[in-house]
PDB file of C-alpha atoms and ligand atoms in Angstrom:
ATOM      1  CA  UNK A   1     140.978  31.573  94.784  1.00  0.00           C
ATOM      2  CA  UNK A   2     139.612  30.622  98.232  1.00  0.00           C
ATOM      3  CA  UNK A   3     141.803  29.121 100.959  1.00  0.00           C
ATOM      4  CA  UNK A   4     140.169  25.726 100.366  1.00  0.00           C
ATOM      5  CA  UNK A   5     140.762  25.765  96.610  1.00  0.00           C
ATOM      6  CA  UNK A   6     144.365  26.842  97.217  1.00  0.00           C
ATOM      7  CA  UNK A   7     144.879  23.769  99.419  1.00  0.00           C
ATOM      8  CA  UNK A   8     143.209  21.540  96.812  1.00  0.00           C
ATOM      9  CA  UNK A   9     145.392  22.970  94.038  1.00  0.00           C
ATOM     10  CA  UNK A  10     148.497  22.530  96.165  1.00  0.00           C
ATOM     11  CA  UNK A  11     147.582  18.946  96.974  1.00  0.00           C
ATOM     12  CA  UNK A  12     147.484  17.973  93.284  1.00  0.00           C
ATOM     13  CA  UNK A  13     150.731  19.621  92.202  1.00  0.00           C
ATOM     14  CA  UNK A  14     152.646  16.384  91.592  1.00  0.00           C
ATOM     15  CA  UNK A  15     150.081  14.182  89.885  1.00  0.00           C
ATOM     16  CA  UNK A  16     151.770  12.041  87.192  1.00  0.00           C
ATOM     17  CA  UNK A  17     155.262  12.783  88.520  1.00  0.00           C
ATOM     18  CA  UNK A  18     157.629  10.014  89.561  1.00  0.00           C
ATOM     19  CA  UNK A  19     159.732  10.861  92.625  1.00  0.00           C
ATOM     20  CA  UNK A  20     162.793   9.214  94.141  1.00  0.00           C
ATOM     21  CA  UNK A  21     163.516   9.950  97.806  1.00  0.00           C
ATOM     22  CA  UNK A  22     166.725   8.652  99.379  1.00  0.00           C
ATOM     23  CA  UNK A  23     166.800   8.345 103.148  1.00  0.00           C
ATOM     24  CA  UNK A  24     163.066   7.718 102.801  1.00  0.00           C
ATOM     25  CA  UNK A  25     163.008   5.255 105.690  1.00  0.00           C
ATOM     26  CA  UNK A  26     163.136   7.839 108.470  1.00  0.00           C
ATOM     27  CA  UNK A  27     162.755  11.418 109.637  1.00  0.00           C
ATOM     28  CA  UNK A  28     162.811  14.085 106.945  1.00  0.00           C
ATOM     29  CA  UNK A  29     162.988  11.596 104.036  1.00  0.00           C
ATOM     30  CA  UNK A  30     159.913   9.755 105.315  1.00  0.00           C
ATOM     31  CA  UNK A  31     157.984  13.025 105.695  1.00  0.00           C
ATOM     32  CA  UNK A  32     158.999  13.986 102.147  1.00  0.00           C
ATOM     33  CA  UNK A  33     157.716  10.649 100.799  1.00  0.00           C
ATOM     34  CA  UNK A  34     154.376  11.219 102.536  1.00  0.00           C
ATOM     35  CA  UNK A  35     154.051  14.767 101.284  1.00  0.00           C
ATOM     36  CA  UNK A  36     154.973  13.967  97.666  1.00  0.00           C
ATOM     37  CA  UNK A  37     152.576  11.002  97.658  1.00  0.00           C
ATOM     38  CA  UNK A  38     149.829  13.197  99.144  1.00  0.00           C
ATOM     39  CA  UNK A  39     150.404  15.623  96.260  1.00  0.00           C
ATOM     40  CA  UNK A  40     149.849  12.832  93.737  1.00  0.00           C
ATOM     41  CA  UNK A  41     153.359  11.622  92.910  1.00  0.00           C
ATOM     42  CA  UNK A  42     154.381   7.988  92.546  1.00  0.00           C
ATOM     43  CA  UNK A  43     157.144   7.632  95.111  1.00  0.00           C
ATOM     44  CA  UNK A  44     160.208   5.400  95.223  1.00  0.00           C
ATOM     45  CA  UNK A  45     161.232   5.141  98.878  1.00  0.00           C
ATOM     46  CA  UNK A  46     164.944   4.313  98.941  1.00  0.00           C
ATOM     47  CA  UNK A  47     167.024   3.661 102.022  1.00  0.00           C
ATOM     48  CA  UNK A  48     169.969   1.593 103.192  1.00  0.00           C
ATOM     49  CA  UNK A  49     167.536   0.224 105.766  1.00  0.00           C
ATOM     50  CA  UNK A  50     165.135  -1.695 103.526  1.00  0.00           C
ATOM     51  CA  UNK A  51     162.784  -2.558 106.381  1.00  0.00           C
ATOM     52  CA  UNK A  52     162.406   1.120 107.254  1.00  0.00           C
ATOM     53  CA  UNK A  53     161.776   1.920 103.579  1.00  0.00           C
ATOM     54  CA  UNK A  54     159.029  -0.728 103.515  1.00  0.00           C
ATOM     55  CA  UNK A  55     157.453   0.815 106.611  1.00  0.00           C
ATOM     56  CA  UNK A  56     157.339   4.201 104.914  1.00  0.00           C
ATOM     57  CA  UNK A  57     155.896   2.610 101.777  1.00  0.00           C
ATOM     58  CA  UNK A  58     153.036   1.009 103.692  1.00  0.00           C
ATOM     59  CA  UNK A  59     152.070   4.360 105.189  1.00  0.00           C
ATOM     60  CA  UNK A  60     151.799   6.210 101.858  1.00  0.00           C
ATOM     61  CA  UNK A  61     148.548   7.424 100.384  1.00  0.00           C
ATOM     62  CA  UNK A  62     147.490   5.673  97.167  1.00  0.00           C
ATOM     63  CA  UNK A  63     148.933   7.359  94.098  1.00  0.00           C
ATOM     64  CA  UNK A  64     146.342   8.732  91.717  1.00  0.00           C
ATOM     65  CA  UNK A  65     148.158   7.809  88.557  1.00  0.00           C
ATOM     66  CA  UNK A  66     147.882   4.133  89.342  1.00  0.00           C
ATOM     67  CA  UNK A  67     151.575   3.327  88.815  1.00  0.00           C
ATOM     68  CA  UNK A  68     152.059   2.662  92.505  1.00  0.00           C
ATOM     69  CA  UNK A  69     154.843   3.417  94.910  1.00  0.00           C
ATOM     70  CA  UNK A  70     157.802   1.159  95.612  1.00  0.00           C
ATOM     71  CA  UNK A  71     160.477   0.685  98.261  1.00  0.00           C
ATOM     72  CA  UNK A  72     164.079  -0.155  97.472  1.00  0.00           C
ATOM     73  CA  UNK A  73     167.318  -0.748  99.294  1.00  0.00           C
ATOM     74  CA  UNK A  74     170.215   1.501  98.326  1.00  0.00           C
ATOM     75  CA  UNK A  75     173.564   2.504  99.736  1.00  0.00           C
ATOM     76  CA  UNK A  76     174.017   6.005  98.357  1.00  0.00           C
ATOM     77  CA  UNK A  77     177.753   5.835  99.002  1.00  0.00           C
ATOM     78  CA  UNK A  78     178.079   3.045  96.429  1.00  0.00           C
ATOM     79  CA  UNK A  79     178.034   3.936  92.742  1.00  0.00           C
ATOM     80  CA  UNK A  80     176.987   0.411  91.842  1.00  0.00           C
ATOM     81  CA  UNK A  81     174.081   0.488  94.283  1.00  0.00           C
ATOM     82  CA  UNK A  82     172.841   3.892  93.088  1.00  0.00           C
ATOM     83  CA  UNK A  83     173.111   2.892  89.423  1.00  0.00           C
ATOM     84  CA  UNK A  84     171.189  -0.352  90.081  1.00  0.00           C
ATOM     85  CA  UNK A  85     168.480   1.637  91.841  1.00  0.00           C
ATOM     86  CA  UNK A  86     167.989   4.078  88.960  1.00  0.00           C
ATOM     87  CA  UNK A  87     168.052   1.253  86.384  1.00  0.00           C
ATOM     88  CA  UNK A  88     165.522  -0.688  88.484  1.00  0.00           C
ATOM     89  CA  UNK A  89     163.221   2.344  88.609  1.00  0.00           C
ATOM     90  CA  UNK A  90     163.403   2.770  84.832  1.00  0.00           C
ATOM     91  CA  UNK A  91     162.627  -0.928  84.319  1.00  0.00           C
ATOM     92  CA  UNK A  92     159.549  -0.697  86.514  1.00  0.00           C
ATOM     93  CA  UNK A  93     158.148   2.701  85.482  1.00  0.00           C
ATOM     94  CA  UNK A  94     159.639   3.013  81.949  1.00  0.00           C
ATOM     95  CA  UNK A  95     160.985   6.456  82.872  1.00  0.00           C
ATOM     96  CA  UNK A  96     163.500   7.990  85.272  1.00  0.00           C
ATOM     97  CA  UNK A  97     162.269   9.963  88.289  1.00  0.00           C
ATOM     98  CA  UNK A  98     161.564  13.579  87.340  1.00  0.00           C
ATOM     99  CA  UNK A  99     161.659  14.543  91.028  1.00  0.00           C
ATOM    100  CA  UNK A 100     164.544  13.483  93.226  1.00  0.00           C
ATOM    101  CA  UNK A 101     165.049  14.343  96.888  1.00  0.00           C
ATOM    102  CA  UNK A 102     168.459  13.296  98.199  1.00  0.00           C
ATOM    103  CA  UNK A 103     167.868  13.117 101.949  1.00  0.00           C
ATOM    104  CA  UNK A 104     170.040  10.183 103.059  1.00  0.00           C
ATOM    105  CA  UNK A 105     172.575  11.355 105.599  1.00  0.00           C
ATOM    106  CA  UNK A 106     174.489  10.472 108.732  1.00  0.00           C
ATOM    107  CA  UNK A 107     176.394  12.121 111.571  1.00  0.00           C
ATOM    108  CA  UNK A 108     179.488  10.869 113.401  1.00  0.00           C
ATOM    109  CA  UNK A 109     180.261  13.696 115.793  1.00  0.00           C
ATOM    110  CA  UNK A 110     183.502  14.380 117.634  1.00  0.00           C
ATOM    111  CA  UNK A 111     185.654  17.378 118.449  1.00  0.00           C
ATOM    112  CA  UNK A 112     187.974  18.233 115.576  1.00  0.00           C
ATOM    113  CA  UNK A 113     191.171  17.288 117.385  1.00  0.00           C
ATOM    114  CA  UNK A 114     189.730  13.889 118.340  1.00  0.00           C
ATOM    115  CA  UNK A 115     187.941  13.089 115.099  1.00  0.00           C
ATOM    116  CA  UNK A 116     189.000   9.768 113.592  1.00  0.00           C
ATOM    117  CA  UNK A 117     189.972   9.958 109.937  1.00  0.00           C
ATOM    118  CA  UNK A 118     187.603   7.089 109.158  1.00  0.00           C
ATOM    119  CA  UNK A 119     184.686   8.996 110.704  1.00  0.00           C
ATOM    120  CA  UNK A 120     185.532  12.019 108.590  1.00  0.00           C
ATOM    121  CA  UNK A 121     185.672   9.846 105.475  1.00  0.00           C
ATOM    122  CA  UNK A 122     182.453   7.973 106.263  1.00  0.00           C
ATOM    123  CA  UNK A 123     180.383  11.151 106.660  1.00  0.00           C
ATOM    124  CA  UNK A 124     181.805  12.592 103.444  1.00  0.00           C
ATOM    125  CA  UNK A 125     181.154   9.294 101.642  1.00  0.00           C
ATOM    126  CA  UNK A 126     177.481   9.142 102.571  1.00  0.00           C
ATOM    127  CA  UNK A 127     176.495  12.817 102.711  1.00  0.00           C
ATOM    128  CA  UNK A 128     178.566  14.366  99.947  1.00  0.00           C
ATOM    129  CA  UNK A 129     179.621  11.581  97.621  1.00  0.00           C
ATOM    130  CA  UNK A 130     176.219   9.938  98.115  1.00  0.00           C
ATOM    131  CA  UNK A 131     174.466  13.144  97.007  1.00  0.00           C
ATOM    132  CA  UNK A 132     176.819  13.397  94.027  1.00  0.00           C
ATOM    133  CA  UNK A 133     176.138   9.818  92.929  1.00  0.00           C
ATOM    134  CA  UNK A 134     172.369  10.217  93.236  1.00  0.00           C
ATOM    135  CA  UNK A 135     172.246  13.600  91.487  1.00  0.00           C
ATOM    136  CA  UNK A 136     174.551  12.355  88.728  1.00  0.00           C
ATOM    137  CA  UNK A 137     172.622   9.126  88.076  1.00  0.00           C
ATOM    138  CA  UNK A 138     169.211  10.820  88.020  1.00  0.00           C
ATOM    139  CA  UNK A 139     170.398  13.761  85.899  1.00  0.00           C
ATOM    140  CA  UNK A 140     172.063  11.451  83.398  1.00  0.00           C
ATOM    141  CA  UNK A 141     168.938   9.315  83.080  1.00  0.00           C
ATOM    142  CA  UNK A 142     166.745  12.407  82.578  1.00  0.00           C
ATOM    143  CA  UNK A 143     169.057  13.858  79.943  1.00  0.00           C
ATOM    144  CA  UNK A 144     169.366  10.576  78.033  1.00  0.00           C
ATOM    145  CA  UNK A 145     165.602  10.036  77.897  1.00  0.00           C
ATOM    146  CA  UNK A 146     164.974  13.669  76.883  1.00  0.00           C
ATOM    147  CA  UNK A 147     162.623  14.345  79.784  1.00  0.00           C
ATOM    148  CA  UNK A 148     161.056  17.811  79.451  1.00  0.00           C
ATOM    149  CA  UNK A 149     161.727  18.760  83.068  1.00  0.00           C
ATOM    150  CA  UNK A 150     163.204  17.607  86.323  1.00  0.00           C
ATOM    151  CA  UNK A 151     163.567  18.894  89.863  1.00  0.00           C
ATOM    152  CA  UNK A 152     166.434  17.676  92.006  1.00  0.00           C
ATOM    153  CA  UNK A 153     166.473  18.647  95.665  1.00  0.00           C
ATOM    154  CA  UNK A 154     169.414  18.001  97.928  1.00  0.00           C
ATOM    155  CA  UNK A 155     169.239  18.134 101.699  1.00  0.00           C
ATOM    156  CA  UNK A 156     172.104  20.164 103.091  1.00  0.00           C
ATOM    157  CA  UNK A 157     172.106  21.719 106.550  1.00  0.00           C
ATOM    158  CA  UNK A 158     172.373  25.142 108.099  1.00  0.00           C
ATOM    159  CA  UNK A 159     175.491  23.656 109.738  1.00  0.00           C
ATOM    160  CA  UNK A 160     177.149  23.583 106.304  1.00  0.00           C
ATOM    161  CA  UNK A 161     176.800  27.350 106.237  1.00  0.00           C
ATOM    162  CA  UNK A 162     177.643  28.345 109.803  1.00  0.00           C
ATOM    163  CA  UNK A 163     179.600  25.340 111.186  1.00  0.00           C
ATOM    164  CA  UNK A 164     178.935  23.547 114.467  1.00  0.00           C
ATOM    165  CA  UNK A 165     181.016  22.310 117.379  1.00  0.00           C
ATOM    166  CA  UNK A 166     181.748  18.588 117.052  1.00  0.00           C
ATOM    167  CA  UNK A 167     180.662  18.437 113.415  1.00  0.00           C
ATOM    168  CA  UNK A 168     183.711  19.286 111.283  1.00  0.00           C
ATOM    169  CA  UNK A 169     182.988  16.260 109.080  1.00  0.00           C
ATOM    170  CA  UNK A 170     179.253  16.905 108.838  1.00  0.00           C
ATOM    171  CA  UNK A 171     179.640  20.662 108.235  1.00  0.00           C
ATOM    172  CA  UNK A 172     182.200  19.985 105.491  1.00  0.00           C
ATOM    173  CA  UNK A 173     179.931  17.439 103.836  1.00  0.00           C
ATOM    174  CA  UNK A 174     176.902  19.733 103.914  1.00  0.00           C
ATOM    175  CA  UNK A 175     178.837  22.754 102.618  1.00  0.00           C
ATOM    176  CA  UNK A 176     179.894  20.456  99.790  1.00  0.00           C
ATOM    177  CA  UNK A 177     176.284  19.478  99.099  1.00  0.00           C
ATOM    178  CA  UNK A 178     175.412  23.148  98.602  1.00  0.00           C
ATOM    179  CA  UNK A 179     178.310  23.625  96.169  1.00  0.00           C
ATOM    180  CA  UNK A 180     177.387  20.440  94.325  1.00  0.00           C
ATOM    181  CA  UNK A 181     173.805  21.634  93.974  1.00  0.00           C
ATOM    182  CA  UNK A 182     174.809  25.047  92.610  1.00  0.00           C
ATOM    183  CA  UNK A 183     177.190  23.502  90.069  1.00  0.00           C
ATOM    184  CA  UNK A 184     174.520  21.000  89.025  1.00  0.00           C
ATOM    185  CA  UNK A 185     171.975  23.827  88.650  1.00  0.00           C
ATOM    186  CA  UNK A 186     174.294  25.678  86.281  1.00  0.00           C
ATOM    187  CA  UNK A 187     175.045  22.593  84.179  1.00  0.00           C
ATOM    188  CA  UNK A 188     171.549  21.150  84.041  1.00  0.00           C
ATOM    189  CA  UNK A 189     169.370  24.218  83.457  1.00  0.00           C
ATOM    190  CA  UNK A 190     169.675  23.832  79.701  1.00  0.00           C
ATOM    191  CA  UNK A 191     168.093  20.389  80.002  1.00  0.00           C
ATOM    192  CA  UNK A 192     165.116  21.748  81.952  1.00  0.00           C
ATOM    193  CA  UNK A 193     166.413  20.300  85.215  1.00  0.00           C
ATOM    194  CA  UNK A 194     166.313  22.517  88.299  1.00  0.00           C
ATOM    195  CA  UNK A 195     168.508  21.799  91.332  1.00  0.00           C
ATOM    196  CA  UNK A 196     167.945  23.319  94.755  1.00  0.00           C
ATOM    197  CA  UNK A 197     169.156  22.645  98.262  1.00  0.00           C
ATOM    198  CA  UNK A 198     167.185  22.813 101.498  1.00  0.00           C
ATOM    199  CA  UNK A 199     169.075  23.728 104.651  1.00  0.00           C
ATOM    200  CA  UNK A 200     167.201  22.437 107.684  1.00  0.00           C
ATOM    201  CA  UNK A 201     168.057  23.761 111.143  1.00  0.00           C
ATOM    202  CA  UNK A 202     167.162  21.616 114.166  1.00  0.00           C
ATOM    203  CA  UNK A 203     164.445  19.172 113.207  1.00  0.00           C
ATOM    204  CA  UNK A 204     162.935  16.491 115.492  1.00  0.00           C
ATOM    205  CA  UNK A 205     164.058  13.195 113.929  1.00  0.00           C
ATOM    206  CA  UNK A 206     165.963  10.082 115.029  1.00  0.00           C
ATOM    207  CA  UNK A 207     169.150  11.951 113.979  1.00  0.00           C
ATOM    208  CA  UNK A 208     168.641  14.703 116.576  1.00  0.00           C
ATOM    209  CA  UNK A 209     167.444  12.201 119.221  1.00  0.00           C
ATOM    210  CA  UNK A 210     171.155  11.385 119.606  1.00  0.00           C
ATOM    211  CA  UNK A 211     171.958  14.980 120.618  1.00  0.00           C
ATOM    212  CA  UNK A 212     172.143  15.486 124.407  1.00  0.00           C
ATOM    213  CA  UNK A 213     169.053  17.168 125.929  1.00  0.00           C
ATOM    214  CA  UNK A 214     171.191  20.011 127.274  1.00  0.00           C
ATOM    215  CA  UNK A 215     172.515  20.853 123.816  1.00  0.00           C
ATOM    216  CA  UNK A 216     169.026  20.678 122.274  1.00  0.00           C
ATOM    217  CA  UNK A 217     167.740  23.050 124.965  1.00  0.00           C
ATOM    218  CA  UNK A 218     170.534  25.499 124.255  1.00  0.00           C
ATOM    219  CA  UNK A 219     170.050  25.356 120.485  1.00  0.00           C
ATOM    220  CA  UNK A 220     166.275  25.681 120.756  1.00  0.00           C
ATOM    221  CA  UNK A 221     166.699  28.824 122.861  1.00  0.00           C
ATOM    222  CA  UNK A 222     168.520  30.353 119.871  1.00  0.00           C
ATOM    223  CA  UNK A 223     165.664  29.658 117.443  1.00  0.00           C
ATOM    224  CA  UNK A 224     163.517  32.789 117.017  1.00  0.00           C
ATOM    225  CA  UNK A 225     160.428  30.642 116.361  1.00  0.00           C
ATOM    226  CA  UNK A 226     161.137  29.080 119.771  1.00  0.00           C
ATOM    227  CA  UNK A 227     161.010  25.367 118.976  1.00  0.00           C
ATOM    228  CA  UNK A 228     162.583  22.619 116.900  1.00  0.00           C
ATOM    229  CA  UNK A 229     161.173  22.065 113.426  1.00  0.00           C
ATOM    230  CA  UNK A 230     159.065  19.123 112.321  1.00  0.00           C
ATOM    231  CA  UNK A 231     160.067  16.872 109.395  1.00  0.00           C
ATOM    232  CA  UNK A 232     156.785  17.789 107.687  1.00  0.00           C
ATOM    233  CA  UNK A 233     157.874  21.446 107.661  1.00  0.00           C
ATOM    234  CA  UNK A 234     160.957  20.522 105.643  1.00  0.00           C
ATOM    235  CA  UNK A 235     158.790  18.309 103.418  1.00  0.00           C
ATOM    236  CA  UNK A 236     156.522  21.298 102.676  1.00  0.00           C
ATOM    237  CA  UNK A 237     159.484  23.158 101.180  1.00  0.00           C
ATOM    238  CA  UNK A 238     160.654  20.103  99.230  1.00  0.00           C
ATOM    239  CA  UNK A 239     157.174  19.705  97.715  1.00  0.00           C
ATOM    240  CA  UNK A 240     157.225  23.362  96.642  1.00  0.00           C
ATOM    241  CA  UNK A 241     160.678  22.954  95.075  1.00  0.00           C
ATOM    242  CA  UNK A 242     159.552  19.731  93.359  1.00  0.00           C
ATOM    243  CA  UNK A 243     156.505  21.397  91.846  1.00  0.00           C
ATOM    244  CA  UNK A 244     156.103  23.901  89.033  1.00  0.00           C
ATOM    245  CA  UNK A 245     155.268  26.526  91.655  1.00  0.00           C
ATOM    246  CA  UNK A 246     159.041  26.990  91.868  1.00  0.00           C
ATOM    247  CA  UNK A 247     159.632  26.911  88.096  1.00  0.00           C
ATOM    248  CA  UNK A 248     161.932  29.981  88.172  1.00  0.00           C
ATOM    249  CA  UNK A 249     164.004  28.820  91.146  1.00  0.00           C
ATOM    250  CA  UNK A 250     167.248  26.937  90.609  1.00  0.00           C
ATOM    251  CA  UNK A 251     170.612  26.897  92.363  1.00  0.00           C
ATOM    252  CA  UNK A 252     168.948  28.205  95.518  1.00  0.00           C
ATOM    253  CA  UNK A 253     169.541  27.183  99.110  1.00  0.00           C
ATOM    254  CA  UNK A 254     166.400  27.487 101.197  1.00  0.00           C
ATOM    255  CA  UNK A 255     166.836  27.707 104.968  1.00  0.00           C
ATOM    256  CA  UNK A 256     164.192  25.877 107.010  1.00  0.00           C
ATOM    257  CA  UNK A 257     165.424  26.845 110.441  1.00  0.00           C
ATOM    258  CA  UNK A 258     162.769  28.818 112.296  1.00  0.00           C
ATOM    259  CA  UNK A 259     165.065  31.804 111.877  1.00  0.00           C
ATOM    260  CA  UNK A 260     168.176  30.234 113.453  1.00  0.00           C
ATOM    261  CA  UNK A 261     171.312  32.153 112.432  1.00  0.00           C
ATOM    262  CA  UNK A 262     169.410  34.906 110.593  1.00  0.00           C
ATOM    263  CA  UNK A 263     171.892  37.149 108.863  1.00  0.00           C
TER     264      UNK A 263
HETATM  265  P1  NAD B 301     167.392  10.172 110.008  1.00  0.00           P
HETATM  266  O1  NAD B 301     168.549   9.514 110.662  1.00  0.00           O
HETATM  267  O2  NAD B 301     166.068  10.133 110.665  1.00  0.00           O
HETATM  268  O3  NAD B 301     167.222   9.635 108.509  1.00  0.00           O
HETATM  269  C1  NAD B 301     168.303   9.428 107.655  1.00  0.00           C
HETATM  270  C2  NAD B 301     167.990   8.250 106.771  1.00  0.00           C
HETATM  271  O4  NAD B 301     169.080   8.083 105.866  1.00  0.00           O
HETATM  272  C3  NAD B 301     167.842   6.931 107.543  1.00  0.00           C
HETATM  273  O5  NAD B 301     166.651   6.274 107.166  1.00  0.00           O
HETATM  274  C4  NAD B 301     169.065   6.144 107.129  1.00  0.00           C
HETATM  275  O6  NAD B 301     168.851   4.723 107.104  1.00  0.00           O
HETATM  276  C5  NAD B 301     169.325   6.703 105.744  1.00  0.00           C
HETATM  277  N1  NAD B 301     170.695   6.458 105.322  1.00  0.00           N
HETATM  278  C6  NAD B 301     171.836   6.599 106.061  1.00  0.00           C
HETATM  279  N2  NAD B 301     172.893   6.225 105.346  1.00  0.00           N
HETATM  280  C7  NAD B 301     172.450   5.853 104.127  1.00  0.00           C
HETATM  281  C8  NAD B 301     173.062   5.353 102.967  1.00  0.00           C
HETATM  282  N3  NAD B 301     174.397   5.149 102.901  1.00  0.00           N
HETATM  283  N4  NAD B 301     172.288   5.069 101.897  1.00  0.00           N
HETATM  284  C9  NAD B 301     170.956   5.246 101.944  1.00  0.00           C
HETATM  285  N5  NAD B 301     170.307   5.678 103.029  1.00  0.00           N
HETATM  286  C10 NAD B 301     171.041   5.982 104.112  1.00  0.00           C
HETATM  287  O7  NAD B 301     167.861  11.678 109.803  1.00  0.00           O
HETATM  288  P2  NAD B 301     167.057  12.996 109.360  1.00  0.00           P
HETATM  289  O8  NAD B 301     167.170  13.958 110.465  1.00  0.00           O
HETATM  290  O9  NAD B 301     165.741  12.665 108.798  1.00  0.00           O
HETATM  291  O10 NAD B 301     168.031  13.497 108.217  1.00  0.00           O
HETATM  292  C11 NAD B 301     167.669  13.524 106.837  1.00  0.00           C
HETATM  293  C12 NAD B 301     168.601  14.488 106.127  1.00  0.00           C
HETATM  294  O11 NAD B 301     168.404  15.789 106.673  1.00  0.00           O
HETATM  295  C13 NAD B 301     170.075  14.153 106.324  1.00  0.00           C
HETATM  296  O12 NAD B 301     170.771  14.423 105.118  1.00  0.00           O
HETATM  297  C14 NAD B 301     170.506  15.123 107.397  1.00  0.00           C
HETATM  298  O13 NAD B 301     171.879  15.390 107.350  1.00  0.00           O
HETATM  299  C15 NAD B 301     169.659  16.318 107.046  1.00  0.00           C
HETATM  300  N6  NAD B 301     169.474  17.260 108.151  1.00  0.00           N
HETATM  301  C16 NAD B 301     168.825  16.902 109.290  1.00  0.00           C
HETATM  302  C17 NAD B 301     168.650  17.834 110.303  1.00  0.00           C
HETATM  303  C18 NAD B 301     167.940  17.527 111.584  1.00  0.00           C
HETATM  304  O14 NAD B 301     167.929  18.381 112.484  1.00  0.00           O
HETATM  305  N7  NAD B 301     167.327  16.370 111.744  1.00  0.00           N
HETATM  306  C19 NAD B 301     169.169  19.130 110.155  1.00  0.00           C
HETATM  307  C20 NAD B 301     169.820  19.455 108.973  1.00  0.00           C
HETATM  308  C21 NAD B 301     169.959  18.516 107.971  1.00  0.00           C
END
C-alpha cells in the first residue's frame, strides 16, 4: 500500500458510524469531532455550552452517509441530561452511537490545603461522575439494541497517573476515569464494546490557556518532544481507538504526552 492509499484508507475508517463526543464545543473535543467527521462518521457534538457546540457543528465536513451531524446541549454531571441526550440521539438516528468520546472536563485548581470542598466535588462531578454517566448510558443503549460493536473512549490525563501540584481534585478525578474505563472494558467486552482511555499531557487548548506562562514554560521544558501537544494529535489517537484498526485493544490507557513522564 502506498503512503497516499494508506491516508485514503485511514480517512474512510468511520464511514457509517455514529459518534457522540462530549465536550465537543472546545479544544480536544472539537478536534475529535472534526477528525471523526473527516473519517466519515456522523457526529453528535455535545457540550454544556450549546453555542460552542453549534460552532463546532458548522465547521464539520459533510458526512458521507447522509445522516448528518447534530449539536446538542448536555450537562454530563446530570443523569437526567445525559439520558435525554442519548434518547434524543436514538430518536433522530434510530440507533445509539457506536463510538463515544467522553471529553468534557473542567479544572478548579488550588493547593491541597486550601482547596474548597465544593471545588473538589465539582471537579469529581463533571470529570468522573460525568464520564460514568456517559459511558453507562451509551453502553446500556448499545447492549439493549444488540449493536454488533462499540468503541468508548474516555479522556483521562497523565496527571491522573503522576499527580500535579494544585490539582488534587483533577488528579483524583482522572485517576478515577482510568479505573472506570478498565472496569467498563472488562464488563463490556462480551457485548463487543471496547473501552479505552487516552491520557493527554500538556495540550494547547482553552483549558491550558488558564495556566500561568511560567508554569507552561517549565512543563514544556520537561517534554522530550520539546513542545505542547495540539488537540488534533489527541484526536488522531481517538480516531484510531474508535476504528477497527484497534480491534484487539481494550482496557488500555494511551499516553499522548510527547514523552512527558516516560517511565
Ligand atoms: P476545554 O476547556 O477546551 O474543553 C472542555 C469542554 O468541556 C468545553 O467545551 C466545556 O464547555 C465542556 N464541558 C465542561 N463541563 C461540562 C459539562 N458539565 N457537561 C458537558 N460539557 C462540559 O478543555 P480541553 O483541554 O479540550 O479538555 C478536554 C478534555 O481533555 C478534558 O477532559 C480535560 O480534562 C482533558 N485533558 C486536557 C489536557 C490539556 O492539556 N488541555 C490534558 C489532559 C487532559
